[in-house]
Short mmCIF file of C-alpha atoms in Angstrom, two decimals:
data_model
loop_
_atom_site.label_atom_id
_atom_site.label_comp_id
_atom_site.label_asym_id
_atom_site.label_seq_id
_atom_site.Cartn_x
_atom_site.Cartn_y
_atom_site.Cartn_z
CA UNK A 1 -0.24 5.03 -39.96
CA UNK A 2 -2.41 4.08 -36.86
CA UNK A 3 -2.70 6.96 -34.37
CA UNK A 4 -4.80 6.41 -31.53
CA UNK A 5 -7.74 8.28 -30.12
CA UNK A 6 -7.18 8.46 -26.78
CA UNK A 7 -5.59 10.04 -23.41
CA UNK A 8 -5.12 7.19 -21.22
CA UNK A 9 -3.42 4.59 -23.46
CA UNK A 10 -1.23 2.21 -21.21
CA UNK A 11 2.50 3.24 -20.87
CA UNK A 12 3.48 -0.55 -22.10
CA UNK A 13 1.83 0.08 -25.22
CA UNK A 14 2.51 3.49 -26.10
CA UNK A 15 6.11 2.31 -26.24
CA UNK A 16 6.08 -0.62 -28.21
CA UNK A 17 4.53 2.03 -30.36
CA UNK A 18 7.39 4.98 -29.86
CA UNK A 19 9.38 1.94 -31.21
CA UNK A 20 7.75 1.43 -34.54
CA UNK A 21 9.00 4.76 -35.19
CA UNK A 22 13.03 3.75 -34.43
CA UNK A 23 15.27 4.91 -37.66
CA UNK A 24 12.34 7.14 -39.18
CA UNK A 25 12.48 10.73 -39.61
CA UNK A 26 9.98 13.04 -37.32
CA UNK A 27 10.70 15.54 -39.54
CA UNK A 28 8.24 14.79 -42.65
CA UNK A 29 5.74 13.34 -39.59
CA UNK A 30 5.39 16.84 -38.53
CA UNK A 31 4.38 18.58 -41.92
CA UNK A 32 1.88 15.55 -42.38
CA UNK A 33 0.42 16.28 -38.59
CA UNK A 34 0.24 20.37 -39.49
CA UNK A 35 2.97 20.97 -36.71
CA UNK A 36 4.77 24.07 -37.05
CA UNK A 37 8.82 23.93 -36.63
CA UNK A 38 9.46 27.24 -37.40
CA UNK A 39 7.62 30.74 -37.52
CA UNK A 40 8.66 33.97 -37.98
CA UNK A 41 12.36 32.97 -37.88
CA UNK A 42 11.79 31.37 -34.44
CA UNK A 43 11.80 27.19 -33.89
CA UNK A 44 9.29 25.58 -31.71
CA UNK A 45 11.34 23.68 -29.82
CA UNK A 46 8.56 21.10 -28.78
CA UNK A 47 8.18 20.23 -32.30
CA UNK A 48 9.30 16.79 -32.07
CA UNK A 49 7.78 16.01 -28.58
CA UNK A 50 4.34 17.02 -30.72
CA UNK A 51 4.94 14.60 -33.48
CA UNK A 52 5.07 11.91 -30.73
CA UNK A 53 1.97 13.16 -28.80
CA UNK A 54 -0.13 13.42 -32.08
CA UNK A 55 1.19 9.74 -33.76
CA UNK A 56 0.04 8.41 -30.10
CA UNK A 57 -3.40 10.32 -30.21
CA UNK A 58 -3.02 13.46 -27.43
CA UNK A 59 -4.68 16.44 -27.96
CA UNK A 60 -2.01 19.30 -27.44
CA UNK A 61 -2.35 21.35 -24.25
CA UNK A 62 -0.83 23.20 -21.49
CA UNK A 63 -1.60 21.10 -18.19
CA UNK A 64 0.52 20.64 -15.35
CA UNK A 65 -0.90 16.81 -15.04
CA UNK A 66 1.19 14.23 -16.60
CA UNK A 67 0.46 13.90 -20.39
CA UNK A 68 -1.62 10.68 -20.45
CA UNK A 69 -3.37 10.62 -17.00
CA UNK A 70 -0.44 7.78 -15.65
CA UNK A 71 2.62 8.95 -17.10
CA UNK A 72 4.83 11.37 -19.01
CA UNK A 73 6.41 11.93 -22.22
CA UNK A 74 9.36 13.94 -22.92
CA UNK A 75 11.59 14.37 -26.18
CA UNK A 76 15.17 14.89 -25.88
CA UNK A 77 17.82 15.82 -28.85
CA UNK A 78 20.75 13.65 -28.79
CA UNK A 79 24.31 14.26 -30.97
CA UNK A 80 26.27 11.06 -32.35
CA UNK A 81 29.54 10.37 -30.12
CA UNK A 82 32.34 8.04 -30.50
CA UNK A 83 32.15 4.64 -32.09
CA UNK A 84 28.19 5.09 -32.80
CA UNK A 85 27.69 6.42 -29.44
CA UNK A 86 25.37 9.15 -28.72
CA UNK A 87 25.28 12.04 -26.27
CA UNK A 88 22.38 13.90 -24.57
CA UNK A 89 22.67 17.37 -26.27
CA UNK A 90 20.91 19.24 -23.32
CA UNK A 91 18.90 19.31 -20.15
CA UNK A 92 15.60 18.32 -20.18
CA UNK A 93 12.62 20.31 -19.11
CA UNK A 94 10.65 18.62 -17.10
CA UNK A 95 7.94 20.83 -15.78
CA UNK A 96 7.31 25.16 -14.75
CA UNK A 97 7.92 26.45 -11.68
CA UNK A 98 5.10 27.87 -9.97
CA UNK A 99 6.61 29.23 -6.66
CA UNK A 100 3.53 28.99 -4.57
CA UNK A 101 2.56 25.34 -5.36
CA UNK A 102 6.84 24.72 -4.42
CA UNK A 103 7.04 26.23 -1.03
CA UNK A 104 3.55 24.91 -0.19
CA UNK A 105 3.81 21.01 -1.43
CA UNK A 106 6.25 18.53 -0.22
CA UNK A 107 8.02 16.67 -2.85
CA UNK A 108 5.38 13.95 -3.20
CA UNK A 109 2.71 16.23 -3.86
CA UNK A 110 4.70 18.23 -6.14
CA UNK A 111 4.16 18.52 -10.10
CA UNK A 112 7.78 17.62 -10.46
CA UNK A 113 7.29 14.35 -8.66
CA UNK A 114 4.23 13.63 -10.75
CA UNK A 115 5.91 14.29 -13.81
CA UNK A 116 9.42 11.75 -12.97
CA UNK A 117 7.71 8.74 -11.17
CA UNK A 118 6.31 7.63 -14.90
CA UNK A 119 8.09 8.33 -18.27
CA UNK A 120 8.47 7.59 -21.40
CA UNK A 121 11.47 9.47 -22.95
CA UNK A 122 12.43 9.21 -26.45
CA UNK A 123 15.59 10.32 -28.22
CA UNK A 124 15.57 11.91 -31.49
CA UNK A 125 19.01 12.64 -33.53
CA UNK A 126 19.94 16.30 -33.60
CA UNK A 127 20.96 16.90 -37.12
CA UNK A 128 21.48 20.41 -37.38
CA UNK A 129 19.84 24.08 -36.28
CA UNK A 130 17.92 23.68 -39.01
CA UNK A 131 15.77 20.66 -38.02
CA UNK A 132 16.34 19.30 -41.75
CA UNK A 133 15.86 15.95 -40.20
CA UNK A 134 15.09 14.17 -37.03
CA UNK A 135 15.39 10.47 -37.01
CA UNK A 136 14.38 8.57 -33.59
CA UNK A 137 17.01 6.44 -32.29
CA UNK A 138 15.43 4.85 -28.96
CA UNK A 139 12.85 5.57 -26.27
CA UNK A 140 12.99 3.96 -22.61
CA UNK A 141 10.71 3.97 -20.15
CA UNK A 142 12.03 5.41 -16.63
CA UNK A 143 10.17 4.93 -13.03
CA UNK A 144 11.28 7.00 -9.87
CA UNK A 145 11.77 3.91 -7.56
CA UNK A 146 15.59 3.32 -7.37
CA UNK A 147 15.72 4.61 -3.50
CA UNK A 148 18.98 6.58 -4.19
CA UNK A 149 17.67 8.61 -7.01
CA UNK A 150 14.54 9.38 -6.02
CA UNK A 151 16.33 10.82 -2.79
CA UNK A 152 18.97 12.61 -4.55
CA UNK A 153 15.85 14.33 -6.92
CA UNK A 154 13.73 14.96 -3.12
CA UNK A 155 17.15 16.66 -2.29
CA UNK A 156 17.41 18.61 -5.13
CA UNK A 157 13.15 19.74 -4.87
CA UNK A 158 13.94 20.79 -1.38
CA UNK A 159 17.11 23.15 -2.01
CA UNK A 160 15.12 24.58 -4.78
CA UNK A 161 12.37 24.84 -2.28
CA UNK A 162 14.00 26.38 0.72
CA UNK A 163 15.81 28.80 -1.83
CA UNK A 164 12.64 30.13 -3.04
CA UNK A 165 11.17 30.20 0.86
CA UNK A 166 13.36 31.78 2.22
CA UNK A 167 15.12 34.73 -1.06
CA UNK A 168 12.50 34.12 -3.30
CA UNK A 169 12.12 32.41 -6.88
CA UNK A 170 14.53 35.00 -8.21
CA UNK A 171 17.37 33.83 -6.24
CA UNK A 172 17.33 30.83 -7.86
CA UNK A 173 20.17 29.38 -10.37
CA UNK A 174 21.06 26.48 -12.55
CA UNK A 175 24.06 25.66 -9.96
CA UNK A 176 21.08 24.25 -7.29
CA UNK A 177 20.93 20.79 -7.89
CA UNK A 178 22.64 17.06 -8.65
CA UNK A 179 20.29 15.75 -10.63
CA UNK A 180 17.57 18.02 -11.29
CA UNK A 181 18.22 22.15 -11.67
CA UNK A 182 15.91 24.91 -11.57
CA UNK A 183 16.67 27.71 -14.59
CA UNK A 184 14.77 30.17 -16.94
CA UNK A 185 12.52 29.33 -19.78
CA UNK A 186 11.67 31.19 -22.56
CA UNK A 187 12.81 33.16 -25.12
CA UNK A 188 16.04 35.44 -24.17
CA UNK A 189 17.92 36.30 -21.37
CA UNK A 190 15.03 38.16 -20.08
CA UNK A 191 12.82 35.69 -19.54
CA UNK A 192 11.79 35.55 -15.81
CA UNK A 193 9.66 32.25 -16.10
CA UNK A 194 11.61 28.95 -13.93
CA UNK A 195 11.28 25.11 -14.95
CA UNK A 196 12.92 22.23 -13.26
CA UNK A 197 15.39 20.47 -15.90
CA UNK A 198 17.21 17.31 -15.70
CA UNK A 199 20.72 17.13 -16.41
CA UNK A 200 21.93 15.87 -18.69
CA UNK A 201 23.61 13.05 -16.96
CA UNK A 202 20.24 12.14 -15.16
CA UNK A 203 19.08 12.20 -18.98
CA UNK A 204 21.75 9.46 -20.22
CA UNK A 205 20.46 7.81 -17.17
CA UNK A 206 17.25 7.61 -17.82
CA UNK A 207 17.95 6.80 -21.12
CA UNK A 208 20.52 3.87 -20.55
CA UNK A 209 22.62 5.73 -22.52
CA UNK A 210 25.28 5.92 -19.50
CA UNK A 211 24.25 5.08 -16.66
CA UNK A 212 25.29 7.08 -13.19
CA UNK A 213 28.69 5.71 -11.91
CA UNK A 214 27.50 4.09 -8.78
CA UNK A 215 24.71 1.96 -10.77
CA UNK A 216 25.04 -1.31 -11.49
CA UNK A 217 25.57 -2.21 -15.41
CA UNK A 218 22.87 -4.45 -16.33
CA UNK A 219 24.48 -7.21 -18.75
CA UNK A 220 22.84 -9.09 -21.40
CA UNK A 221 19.94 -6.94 -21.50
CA UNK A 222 17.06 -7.61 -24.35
CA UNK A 223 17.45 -4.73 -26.91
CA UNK A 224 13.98 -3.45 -28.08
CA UNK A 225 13.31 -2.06 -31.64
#
């Protein structure tokens, strides 16, 4: 298997990559990559998103900045529905919440903006709690420059925002939002740590799974891997 050595490969062709990799199990990728799914009794939940970022060449780490200088990628679980449908399982996290950099950055200069206006996001079959398996079923690519989202996700940014102004970061909860939420992350109900998360209708969006209800449906469409 070809896996590239670098950090800025083109968006374009890190997908027609992804897609080489439709139908196949991530699971068996990940003990071949020496990427651990579960320790201790507990699952890393980024497991699969690793198993992308290795196949495609990315060192792992911890950085704010989009993964590959231009653009994001983000894994997302997805259940079968009706009449080989499938569902988004869950929201998606998209990136922490540092209060300070919030309330001082406009949306545009925000981490959240730098991580939405490029993506790649792939879908990968939740099988069971277990991760016994994890095939890929499809990966689009999404760009925030549809006017009406990208002003519904400012709107969202800036309620979070003005909550955390003006009561502080713990006033916030996952009611805040359309489109995008702000909730805790981490281990247990505890946890005091905030990401922003797309719901998981913006998810199906992005997706093309369902699109929102005031999009146009885009007919005869070319279907990719």
């Amino acid at each position: 298997m070809l896996v590239i050595q670098t950090q800025t490969l083109a968006r374009v062709e890190a997908l027609q990559r992804i897609r080489l990799l439709t139908g196949k199990d991530l699971r068996p990728l990940a003990d071949q990559y020496g990427i651990t799914v579960w320790k201790n009794g507990h699952k890393n939940k980024g497991w699969a998103g690793q198993v992308i970022e290795h196949y495609l060449g990315l060192p792992q780490n911890s950085l704010q900045a989009p993964d590959f200088g231009t653009w994001e990628l983000k894994v997302v679980p997805v259940i079968p529905g009706l009449a080989g449908t499938v569902l988004v399982k869950e929201s998606m996290a998209i990136t922490m919440i540092e209060p300070a950099e919030v309330v001082a950055n406009k949306f545009t200069d925000s981490h959240l903006y730098d991580k939405l206006r490029s993506l790649i996001v792939v879908a990968r079959i939740f099988q069971d709690v277990h991760e016994t398996s994890a095939y890929l079923h499809s990966a689009a690519e999404f760009d925030l420059d549809n006017p009406a989202i990208r002003n519904q996700v400012e709107a969202d940014y800036e309620a979070i925002r003005e909550i955390i102004r003006t009561k502080g970061v713990e006033a916030l909860t996952g009611d805040t939002g359309k489109y995008v939420q702000a909730r805790t992350k981490g281990r247990g109900h505890g946890s005091t740590s905030r990401a922003f998360y797309a719901r998981p209708v913006f998810v199906a969006h992005i997706l093309n799974l369902q699109k929102l209800a005031w999009m146009p449906r885009v007919l005869g469409a070319e279907v990719t891997g």
